[in-house]
Amino acid sequence: MAIELEKYQDILDELGDHAGEVLRASWGEAARVFGPRGLEAYLRGATSLKSLGRGTDLVASFIQSAPAVARELGEDAVSDLIAAAIRMYSKTSATVISLFFSSSPIAASRLGDPELFRSYLHLIDTLLAQAPRGVRPMLDHLGTLLGQLTLGGLRRWALWGAQAHKADFDAQARYFGLESPESLGVLQKERKGTLFVDVQRRIGMYLRALWGRDFFMRPTSGDFEQREGYRPYIEGYIIHLPDAYDDLETPSGKTDGVDLYRAACAHAAAHQMYTKDPLSAEALTPLQMAVIGIIEDARVEQLAINSFPGLAPLWQKLHHATPDRNASIGDYLDRIARALLDPDYADPDPLIVKARLLFAGHAHLLASNQLAWDLGVTLAHDLMQMQLPYSPHTDVLNAPYRDDNRYLWDFDEVSDFAHAEPWKEKQVRKHVSLMEFANEVEVENAGDDAQEIWVLSSELFPYEDLGKSYNELEGKEPPPQPYHYAEWDYQMQLERPDWCTVLEKHPKPGEVEVIDDIVVKYKPIIGRLKYLIEAMQPQGVQRLRKQEDGDEIDLNAAVRAMIEMRMGEQPDPRFMMRNVRKVRDLSVLLLIDLSESTNDPVLGSDNTVLQLAREATVLLADALDKIGDPFAIHGFDSNGRHDVEYFRFKDFDASYNDLPKSRLAGMRGQLSTRMGAAMRHAGSILKRRPSNKKLLLVVTDGEPADNDVRDPQYLRFDAKKAVEELTRVGITTYCLSLDPRADQYVSRIFGARNYMVVDHVQRLPEKLPLLYMGLTR
């Protein structure tokens, strides 16, 4: 959705020449990553900083850096950034605040999580109070620091320097500038082996290669006061992992941080794949829950190993329990976990032998997590008989890759959302008889997203003869039928199944006179198109002359051949004629972008982009109606991936009469442009057409964008993938773009020869019919 900066001329005047020029240069990226509300907050933040009276450098730095922060962490992070800068106003100079803004994209990309970014902002605030002279050199070296430290490590490194050089400002500057030996020594001490942000993409591809689907991962940081991070855990279908892993020395050898991440992610992903239903924690003791969790870990790991045997050595080398460890319940839990995973582990203890036999004897029940409940309760009873001490806080598994098993349990205070898959839930439409419909109790507070909707096969009229059905009297349209489509994620190189929902909605009618006025306005153009139309119309039998093989002799050509032979010249052998039946076997679907940006006025004209698109559509529809080619006119806009609105102004089998004309007159621009989902839905309609040639003609005024997508490349690659999918099924796509900057992206989406950029939008009504005739001649 393109938004014109000229609408905010008052803000440009307030910012001044320098900041205004920077805003103009950054506006394209800002419009791509911010939604409408985010843009308002972005501009308000710039004007607020200007009002502080500390010069324009910090304003320009904010304008340049905020879009990058929003792209990494979302719009809310920019609000946090502004709030932090305003708190810094009375504590430091404008130069430091400007440096704080310019380095914020580094912090956003390295931390990768909004909560961690807020903690980073709090750390800056703390340092300004304790070591104000150290903030500037630290920000100068922020990329180096976050390239080696977690946020917790950065905090400990910074606070150590603040305490050690509290009263020595020169030593502060040397320490935070990485110039003193103690600074490098503490840095080396706090340095972590492998940072999550450096391996996240690799780990995502690793899991995708195993299970063929995406897993969502986020970093966590729990090591502010100690070097230990949070244990992995699963919450809300997101795998939370420590923001760094040190290389681990084990009896079986050294395990680097990447392998630790692989083991932790594979284990958590196995839970998501094989732990389908939660277990009730009611009436269970902490020990019983701990043992059930160990059995469940063994169950999901065994199922994963059955499919991917290479996971076994990855997990086995991280278990190092031995038979001589028997001082606490925790030791026995470690030994049970290793015994169920590693068949080569020898442990003669009767409890360990019993656990192995029970697990092996119930191998046919691995598909259900009820096995974990049954075996866990049995083994927990045996452990209680040992009279050993047990603490749920200290007797935890030593295997560092296993999560805390909160995903396994169903507590009363926890909602069912964590175990639901809302993108797979489909609304049920049930066709019922009149008696079933009338006798069922109505749910008055049910909305259009109700789980089940009852539908009658015909209109229902009231007992009183009012001449109108209940639908007409109530004035409410029936909820649209949802259509689910996959979407391509170019970073993961996989499709997200059933990711987008297209809702076919009824277009609002307008006045037919609007369409009639367009025909009158462009009467000269219609007159010029008449001759082109007549040239395209002929169908039926055509006679092709000058053929070597044909149905009959062309007498004129035969006489010329005889004359040439008499004159001793080589005669033309093409003296036959062939009769050919010519038919225009073509279906075309015109898909119009109806996003909010189409309401913008065209430069140098009183018309909006939407008005010109409507006029062009009317001229093309009039031409197609005269040619006789079957055609459809549809439009789309979007409000996130769950609500891609699709409007059918005219369908293939419908006549081009007052009804589609009134719908065209009433079309309006709103929301955003999720082009890939709309093209897939249009393609599904075109695929059902019996024509040999199918053409999808897309008219848009901007690049693909939506309010729930921050990466400007994401929807471009999805649209490109949609074009490739349509090409494979025999549908030709062509784009008519009204964006003067479209050459940068439209050729990559539609192909080098499958697009046209209309620089002068006023000529769109003339260009579109001529373009169609050139494509289908």
GROMACS .gro file of C-alpha atoms in nm, residues 270-547:
model
  278
  270ALA     CA    1   0.946  -3.401   1.837
  271HIS     CA    2   0.715  -3.290   2.119
  272GLN     CA    3   0.519  -3.072   1.878
  273MET     CA    4   0.495  -3.354   1.624
  274TYR     CA    5   0.408  -3.643   1.856
  275THR     CA    6   0.259  -3.494   2.176
  276LYS     CA    7  -0.087  -3.441   2.035
  277ASP     CA    8  -0.295  -3.410   2.353
  278PRO     CA    9  -0.205  -3.268   2.696
  279LEU     CA   10  -0.211  -3.478   3.012
  280SER     CA   11  -0.401  -3.370   3.320
  281ALA     CA   12  -0.183  -3.281   3.619
  282GLU     CA   13  -0.471  -3.320   3.865
  283ALA     CA   14  -0.390  -3.529   4.178
  284LEU     CA   15  -0.030  -3.591   4.067
  285THR     CA   16   0.269  -3.533   4.295
  286PRO     CA   17   0.574  -3.344   4.165
  287LEU     CA   18   0.770  -3.672   4.153
  288GLN     CA   19   0.502  -3.844   3.947
  289MET     CA   20   0.498  -3.550   3.704
  290ALA     CA   21   0.878  -3.563   3.673
  291VAL     CA   22   0.882  -3.937   3.593
  292ILE     CA   23   0.591  -3.904   3.348
  293GLY     CA   24   0.785  -3.626   3.176
  294ILE     CA   25   1.092  -3.849   3.139
  295ILE     CA   26   0.885  -4.130   2.987
  296GLU     CA   27   0.719  -3.883   2.750
  297ASP     CA   28   1.060  -3.750   2.647
  298ALA     CA   29   1.171  -4.106   2.574
  299ARG     CA   30   0.850  -4.178   2.381
  300VAL     CA   31   0.873  -3.880   2.144
  301GLU     CA   32   1.246  -3.932   2.096
  302GLN     CA   33   1.193  -4.298   2.007
  303LEU     CA   34   0.927  -4.202   1.751
  304ALA     CA   35   1.165  -3.946   1.603
  305ILE     CA   36   1.453  -4.197   1.595
  306ASN     CA   37   1.229  -4.450   1.419
  307SER     CA   38   1.193  -4.198   1.135
  308PHE     CA   39   1.541  -4.041   1.158
  309PRO     CA   40   1.797  -4.281   1.310
  310GLY     CA   41   2.069  -4.016   1.294
  311LEU     CA   42   1.908  -3.830   1.585
  312ALA     CA   43   2.000  -4.109   1.829
  313PRO     CA   44   2.377  -4.036   1.851
  314LEU     CA   45   2.306  -3.662   1.867
  315TRP     CA   46   2.099  -3.709   2.185
  316GLN     CA   47   2.292  -4.001   2.335
  317LYS     CA   48   2.621  -3.813   2.365
  318LEU     CA   49   2.451  -3.553   2.587
  319HIS     CA   50   2.354  -3.811   2.852
  320HIS     CA   51   2.635  -3.902   3.091
  321ALA     CA   52   2.461  -4.063   3.391
  322THR     CA   53   2.647  -4.363   3.539
  323PRO     CA   54   2.539  -4.656   3.764
  324ASP     CA   55   2.746  -4.527   4.056
  325ARG     CA   56   2.530  -4.216   4.091
  326ASN     CA   57   2.255  -4.299   4.340
  327ALA     CA   58   2.259  -4.023   4.602
  328SER     CA   59   1.924  -3.866   4.509
  329ILE     CA   60   1.609  -3.914   4.307
  330GLY     CA   61   1.761  -3.682   4.047
  331ASP     CA   62   2.043  -3.931   3.988
  332TYR     CA   63   1.793  -4.207   3.921
  333LEU     CA   64   1.592  -3.985   3.686
  334ASP     CA   65   1.911  -3.919   3.484
  335ARG     CA   66   1.985  -4.291   3.470
  336ILE     CA   67   1.630  -4.380   3.358
  337ALA     CA   68   1.646  -4.113   3.085
  338ARG     CA   69   1.977  -4.249   2.953
  339ALA     CA   70   1.870  -4.613   2.977
  340LEU     CA   71   1.554  -4.555   2.770
  341LEU     CA   72   1.749  -4.371   2.500
  342ASP     CA   73   2.081  -4.559   2.479
  343PRO     CA   74   2.059  -4.941   2.433
  344ASP     CA   75   2.436  -4.969   2.488
  345TYR     CA   76   2.420  -4.818   2.836
  346ALA     CA   77   2.470  -5.092   3.099
  347ASP     CA   78   2.298  -5.041   3.435
  348PRO     CA   79   2.213  -5.348   3.652
  349ASP     CA   80   1.995  -5.158   3.903
  350PRO     CA   81   1.655  -5.336   3.934
  351LEU     CA   82   1.463  -5.009   3.886
  352ILE     CA   83   1.650  -4.926   3.566
  353VAL     CA   84   1.601  -5.281   3.436
  354LYS     CA   85   1.230  -5.259   3.515
  355ALA     CA   86   1.197  -4.924   3.335
  356ARG     CA   87   1.364  -5.067   3.025
  357LEU     CA   88   1.147  -5.379   3.023
  358LEU     CA   89   0.824  -5.183   3.070
  359PHE     CA   90   0.913  -4.937   2.792
  360ALA     CA   91   1.018  -5.212   2.550
  361GLY     CA   92   0.713  -5.424   2.634
  362HIS     CA   93   0.477  -5.140   2.546
  363ALA     CA   94   0.652  -5.035   2.224
  364HIS     CA   95   0.329  -5.099   2.032
  365LEU     CA   96   0.163  -4.820   2.235
  366LEU     CA   97   0.415  -4.548   2.147
  367ALA     CA   98   0.159  -4.356   1.941
  368SER     CA   99  -0.028  -4.239   2.254
  369ASN     CA  100   0.111  -4.037   2.544
  370GLN     CA  101  -0.110  -4.238   2.778
  371LEU     CA  102   0.190  -4.472   2.784
  372ALA     CA  103   0.390  -4.200   2.964
  373TRP     CA  104   0.115  -4.167   3.227
  374ASP     CA  105   0.087  -4.540   3.296
  375LEU     CA  106   0.461  -4.615   3.313
  376GLY     CA  107   0.542  -4.292   3.493
  377VAL     CA  108   0.300  -4.354   3.781
  378THR     CA  109   0.431  -4.710   3.820
  379LEU     CA  110   0.799  -4.609   3.831
  380ALA     CA  111   0.729  -4.311   4.058
  381HIS     CA  112   0.577  -4.550   4.314
  382ASP     CA  113   0.897  -4.759   4.309
  383LEU     CA  114   1.112  -4.447   4.351
  384MET     CA  115   0.911  -4.338   4.654
  385GLN     CA  116   0.993  -4.669   4.824
  386MET     CA  117   1.364  -4.581   4.816
  387GLN     CA  118   1.317  -4.305   5.076
  388LEU     CA  119   1.561  -4.079   4.892
  389PRO     CA  120   1.537  -3.699   4.906
  390TYR     CA  121   1.363  -3.526   4.614
  391SER     CA  122   1.332  -3.157   4.524
  392PRO     CA  123   1.163  -3.052   4.198
  393HIS     CA  124   1.394  -2.744   4.187
  394THR     CA  125   1.728  -2.923   4.215
  395ASP     CA  126   1.660  -3.277   4.092
  396VAL     CA  127   1.631  -3.186   3.725
  397LEU     CA  128   1.775  -3.370   3.427
  398ASN     CA  129   2.140  -3.304   3.350
  399ALA     CA  130   2.083  -3.341   2.974
  400PRO     CA  131   2.103  -2.972   2.869
  401TYR     CA  132   1.894  -3.006   2.554
  402ARG     CA  133   1.566  -3.122   2.709
  403ASP     CA  134   1.289  -2.870   2.775
  404ASP     CA  135   1.096  -2.826   3.101
  405ASN     CA  136   0.792  -3.025   2.974
  406ARG     CA  137   0.538  -2.752   3.045
  407TYR     CA  138   0.403  -2.830   2.697
  408LEU     CA  139   0.299  -3.176   2.821
  409TRP     CA  140   0.060  -3.065   3.095
  410ASP     CA  141  -0.293  -2.930   3.089
  411PHE     CA  142  -0.338  -2.705   3.392
  412ASP     CA  143  -0.677  -2.553   3.469
  413GLU     CA  144  -0.545  -2.198   3.460
  414VAL     CA  145  -0.381  -2.245   3.117
  415SER     CA  146  -0.596  -2.195   2.811
  416ASP     CA  147  -0.623  -2.452   2.537
  417PHE     CA  148  -0.460  -2.223   2.286
  418ALA     CA  149  -0.116  -2.376   2.330
  419HIS     CA  150  -0.250  -2.711   2.211
  420ALA     CA  151  -0.474  -2.579   1.937
  421GLU     CA  152  -0.393  -2.532   1.572
  422PRO     CA  153  -0.628  -2.250   1.473
  423TRP     CA  154  -0.508  -2.242   1.112
  424LYS     CA  155  -0.633  -2.601   1.068
  425GLU     CA  156  -0.979  -2.542   1.218
  426LYS     CA  157  -1.236  -2.506   0.943
  427GLN     CA  158  -1.583  -2.367   0.971
  428VAL     CA  159  -1.852  -2.631   0.916
  429ARG     CA  160  -2.147  -2.541   0.690
  430LYS     CA  161  -2.437  -2.777   0.732
  431HIS     CA  162  -2.726  -2.782   0.485
  432VAL     CA  163  -3.048  -2.858   0.674
  433SER     CA  164  -3.418  -2.885   0.609
  434LEU     CA  165  -3.667  -2.615   0.700
  435MET     CA  166  -3.797  -2.805   1.006
  436GLU     CA  167  -3.447  -2.857   1.146
  437PHE     CA  168  -3.373  -2.491   1.089
  438ALA     CA  169  -3.693  -2.369   1.255
  439ASN     CA  170  -3.678  -2.600   1.559
  440GLU     CA  171  -3.314  -2.539   1.651
  441VAL     CA  172  -3.239  -2.291   1.930
  442GLU     CA  173  -3.071  -1.981   1.782
  443VAL     CA  174  -2.739  -1.871   1.929
  444GLU     CA  175  -2.790  -1.496   1.933
  445ASN     CA  176  -2.433  -1.401   2.023
  446ALA     CA  177  -2.274  -1.616   1.749
  447GLY     CA  178  -2.081  -1.424   1.488
  448ASP     CA  179  -1.967  -1.494   1.136
  449ASP     CA  180  -1.677  -1.696   1.278
  450ALA     CA  181  -1.907  -1.950   1.442
  451GLN     CA  182  -1.783  -2.307   1.441
  452GLU     CA  183  -2.095  -2.439   1.266
  453ILE     CA  184  -2.334  -2.254   1.033
  454TRP     CA  185  -2.668  -2.396   0.915
  455VAL     CA  186  -2.776  -2.313   0.563
  456LEU     CA  187  -3.115  -2.357   0.391
  457SER     CA  188  -3.128  -2.470   0.032
  458SER     CA  189  -3.363  -2.181  -0.059
  459GLU     CA  190  -3.471  -1.841   0.067
  460LEU     CA  191  -3.690  -1.832   0.379
  461PHE     CA  192  -3.990  -1.598   0.365
  462PRO     CA  193  -4.193  -1.477   0.666
  463TYR     CA  194  -4.546  -1.605   0.728
  464GLU     CA  195  -4.685  -1.264   0.641
  465ASP     CA  196  -4.664  -1.206   0.269
  466LEU     CA  197  -4.427  -0.910   0.264
  467GLY     CA  198  -4.267  -0.997  -0.068
  468LYS     CA  199  -3.918  -1.010   0.088
  469SER     CA  200  -3.715  -1.290   0.240
  470TYR     CA  201  -3.567  -1.282   0.589
  471ASN     CA  202  -3.225  -1.214   0.436
  472GLU     CA  203  -3.357  -0.904   0.259
  473LEU     CA  204  -3.546  -0.785   0.569
  474GLU     CA  205  -3.254  -0.833   0.808
  475GLY     CA  206  -3.015  -0.668   0.567
  476LYS     CA  207  -2.721  -0.887   0.663
  477GLU     CA  208  -2.519  -1.077   0.409
  478PRO     CA  209  -2.446  -1.441   0.478
  479PRO     CA  210  -2.089  -1.500   0.598
  480PRO     CA  211  -1.849  -1.558   0.309
  481GLN     CA  212  -1.716  -1.901   0.228
  482PRO     CA  213  -1.347  -1.918   0.331
  483TYR     CA  214  -1.084  -2.050   0.087
  484HIS     CA  215  -0.745  -2.142   0.228
  485TYR     CA  216  -0.422  -2.114   0.030
  486ALA     CA  217  -0.057  -2.179   0.102
  487GLU     CA  218   0.197  -1.899   0.108
  488TRP     CA  219   0.564  -1.914   0.015
  489ASP     CA  220   0.825  -1.816   0.273
  490TYR     CA  221   1.141  -1.730   0.080
  491GLN     CA  222   1.360  -1.734   0.392
  492MET     CA  223   1.255  -2.087   0.485
  493GLN     CA  224   1.216  -2.196   0.120
  494LEU     CA  225   0.894  -2.377   0.207
  495GLU     CA  226   0.523  -2.321   0.172
  496ARG     CA  227   0.320  -2.238   0.479
  497PRO     CA  228   0.016  -2.467   0.433
  498ASP     CA  229  -0.332  -2.311   0.456
  499TRP     CA  230  -0.167  -1.987   0.562
  500CYS     CA  231  -0.397  -1.733   0.393
  501THR     CA  232  -0.775  -1.714   0.398
  502VAL     CA  233  -0.957  -1.563   0.099
  503LEU     CA  234  -1.313  -1.449   0.169
  504GLU     CA  235  -1.541  -1.388  -0.128
  505LYS     CA  236  -1.754  -1.089  -0.037
  506HIS     CA  237  -2.046  -0.933  -0.220
  507PRO     CA  238  -1.951  -0.602  -0.383
  508LYS     CA  239  -2.161  -0.302  -0.292
  509PRO     CA  240  -2.371  -0.176  -0.586
  510GLY     CA  241  -2.347   0.179  -0.713
  511GLU     CA  242  -2.526   0.393  -0.968
  512VAL     CA  243  -2.529   0.254  -1.323
  513GLU     CA  244  -2.526   0.612  -1.452
  514VAL     CA  245  -2.161   0.634  -1.344
  515ILE     CA  246  -2.072   0.366  -1.601
  516ASP     CA  247  -2.287   0.529  -1.870
  517ASP     CA  248  -2.106   0.858  -1.812
  518ILE     CA  249  -1.770   0.683  -1.864
  519VAL     CA  250  -1.889   0.548  -2.200
  520VAL     CA  251  -1.993   0.899  -2.306
  521LYS     CA  252  -1.665   1.050  -2.180
  522TYR     CA  253  -1.451   0.811  -2.385
  523LYS     CA  254  -1.665   0.798  -2.696
  524PRO     CA  255  -1.374   0.899  -2.927
  525ILE     CA  256  -1.157   0.618  -2.791
  526ILE     CA  257  -1.443   0.370  -2.828
  527GLY     CA  258  -1.472   0.480  -3.190
  528ARG     CA  259  -1.102   0.408  -3.253
  529LEU     CA  260  -1.133   0.072  -3.080
  530LYS     CA  261  -1.422  -0.024  -3.306
  531TYR     CA  262  -1.193  -0.101  -3.600
  532LEU     CA  263  -0.960  -0.310  -3.384
  533ILE     CA  264  -1.256  -0.501  -3.249
  534GLU     CA  265  -1.390  -0.573  -3.597
  535ALA     CA  266  -1.047  -0.702  -3.700
  536MET     CA  267  -1.043  -0.943  -3.406
  537GLN     CA  268  -1.402  -1.062  -3.433
  538PRO     CA  269  -1.399  -1.283  -3.749
  539GLN     CA  270  -1.452  -1.648  -3.666
  540GLY     CA  271  -1.562  -1.955  -3.855
  541VAL     CA  272  -1.405  -2.086  -4.182
  542GLN     CA  273  -1.113  -1.895  -4.327
  543ARG     CA  274  -0.938  -1.967  -4.658
  544LEU     CA  275  -0.559  -1.978  -4.644
  545ARG     CA  276  -0.390  -1.931  -4.983
  546LYS     CA  277  -0.035  -2.016  -5.100
  547GLN     CA  278  -0.020  -2.360  -4.938
   0.00000   0.00000   0.00000
